[in-house]
Amino acid sequence: METQIFNSNSDSKPSTRPVQIGPVTIGGPEFTVIAGPCSIESPEQFLETALAVKSAGAVLLRGGIWKLRTSPKTFQGLGNDAFAFIKDVLKTTNMQLVSEVTDPRQIEQLNDYVSMFQVGSRNMHNYALLKELGQTRKPVLLKRGFAAFVDEWIKAADYVVMGGNENVILCERGIRTFETTTRNTLDLNSVIYAKARTPFPVIVDPSHAIGVREFVPALSLAAAAAGADGIIVEVHPRPEQALSDGMQALTIDDFSRLMKKVESVLTALDRPLQKL
Ligand code: PEP
Ligand code: MN
């Protein structure tokens, strides 16, 4: 059951297979916006961000529990301490959560809290993790490895699909190139290609792609214009105090302004924005 890569002359290009996450559909006609903090830091920070992104129009919440940081000396996420309050926040806001699973041993525990498992860029090649996620039926957001070929990314998705879980969404989050001016380089080619040649919905993470708050909105609009199925954006009520990725976090006001612009771009392209 390998993902079929159709050649450009083929008549039978795959159409996107939408993935359902509670009330949200990714990969249908509507554009999906997922937002929230890089890391869940405290009950107050998580609730404040969740309420704000929901009222600005995000339909799914993001938030890291275990973080794969470059240095082990930096904040590694709240880990188990986050489970004390996550359910309360989701209930209060009536939102569903996507959060990263960094180790196959976390799947069972995380299963009760998340509606979609995120596989981070550093774990795209972790085939043991992908195979385990293939045994679940829960949606998997598969980020592209920062040095992975598009072909490797698509084949990584097949590890999940071949376990019997077809609910895979691809996420382009920027790659390493010779250019180091910004954090990474968003490869919109990969989005256009994966949309045309695979059945998976494809979303963009502009936050990790560019790494600079000021530039995140432009990249988000570019993703919408390029035909992505959605975006996943980092937002923090006080980015200067964030425990991870503060430089790229949009403030709540930035995010509200961005949502209006996203809707304008979508309107120009005759595409609806998904609302709760
Ligand atoms: C994240 O989403 O916070 C994250 C760590 O992303 P990536 O795996 O793309 O670096
Ligand atoms: Mn982050």
mmCIF file of N, CA and C and ligand atoms in Angstrom, residues 37-39 62 67 69 100 118 143 183 205 207-208 234 244-246 248, ligand 2:
data_model
loop_
_atom_site.group_PDB
_atom_site.id
_atom_site.type_symbol
_atom_site.label_atom_id
_atom_site.label_comp_id
_atom_site.label_asym_id
_atom_site.label_seq_id
_atom_site.Cartn_x
_atom_site.Cartn_y
_atom_site.Cartn_z
ATOM 1 N N PRO A 37 0.609 28.164 21.853
ATOM 2 C CA PRO A 37 2.002 28.407 22.226
ATOM 3 C C PRO A 37 2.942 27.310 21.718
ATOM 4 N N CYS A 38 4.218 27.641 21.603
ATOM 5 C CA CYS A 38 5.216 26.604 21.311
ATOM 6 C C CYS A 38 5.134 25.567 22.417
ATOM 7 N N SER A 39 5.284 26.025 23.673
ATOM 8 C CA SER A 39 5.207 25.127 24.831
ATOM 9 C C SER A 39 4.047 25.529 25.726
ATOM 10 N N ARG A 62 -2.621 24.301 19.463
ATOM 11 C CA ARG A 62 -1.339 23.604 19.536
ATOM 12 C C ARG A 62 -0.708 23.911 20.901
ATOM 13 N N LYS A 67 9.395 18.858 24.762
ATOM 14 C CA LYS A 67 10.058 19.615 23.712
ATOM 15 C C LYS A 67 11.401 18.983 23.367
ATOM 16 N N ARG A 69 14.510 20.122 22.379
ATOM 17 C CA ARG A 69 15.311 21.340 22.221
ATOM 18 C C ARG A 69 16.733 20.989 21.804
ATOM 19 N N GLU A 100 3.069 17.360 20.371
ATOM 20 C CA GLU A 100 4.106 16.470 19.849
ATOM 21 C C GLU A 100 4.343 15.252 20.742
ATOM 22 N N GLN A 118 1.435 15.098 16.966
ATOM 23 C CA GLN A 118 2.404 15.759 16.096
ATOM 24 C C GLN A 118 3.716 14.994 16.146
ATOM 25 N N LYS A 143 5.557 16.424 10.507
ATOM 26 C CA LYS A 143 6.395 17.531 10.049
ATOM 27 C C LYS A 143 7.535 16.997 9.175
ATOM 28 N N ARG A 183 15.684 31.570 10.199
ATOM 29 C CA ARG A 183 15.888 30.293 10.907
ATOM 30 C C ARG A 183 15.974 29.108 9.941
ATOM 31 N N ASP A 205 3.868 25.413 8.564
ATOM 32 C CA ASP A 205 4.235 26.024 9.838
ATOM 33 C C ASP A 205 5.157 27.206 9.525
ATOM 34 N N SER A 207 5.961 29.638 11.459
ATOM 35 C CA SER A 207 6.703 30.110 12.639
ATOM 36 C C SER A 207 8.116 29.531 12.662
ATOM 37 N N HIS A 208 8.207 28.183 12.562
ATOM 38 C CA HIS A 208 9.534 27.564 12.556
ATOM 39 C C HIS A 208 10.242 27.791 11.225
ATOM 40 N N GLU A 234 2.571 29.722 15.959
ATOM 41 C CA GLU A 234 2.854 29.902 17.383
ATOM 42 C C GLU A 234 2.435 31.297 17.854
ATOM 43 N N SER A 244 10.099 28.988 25.275
ATOM 44 C CA SER A 244 10.691 28.475 24.036
ATOM 45 C C SER A 244 10.124 29.256 22.858
ATOM 46 N N ASP A 245 10.969 29.507 21.878
ATOM 47 C CA ASP A 245 10.567 30.117 20.604
ATOM 48 C C ASP A 245 9.827 31.453 20.718
ATOM 49 N N GLY A 246 10.196 32.267 21.711
ATOM 50 C CA GLY A 246 9.571 33.585 21.867
ATOM 51 C C GLY A 246 9.792 34.502 20.663
ATOM 52 N N GLN A 248 9.701 33.979 17.612
ATOM 53 C CA GLN A 248 8.809 33.768 16.455
ATOM 54 C C GLN A 248 7.334 33.773 16.851
HETATM 55 MN MN MN B 2 8.337 25.921 18.641
#
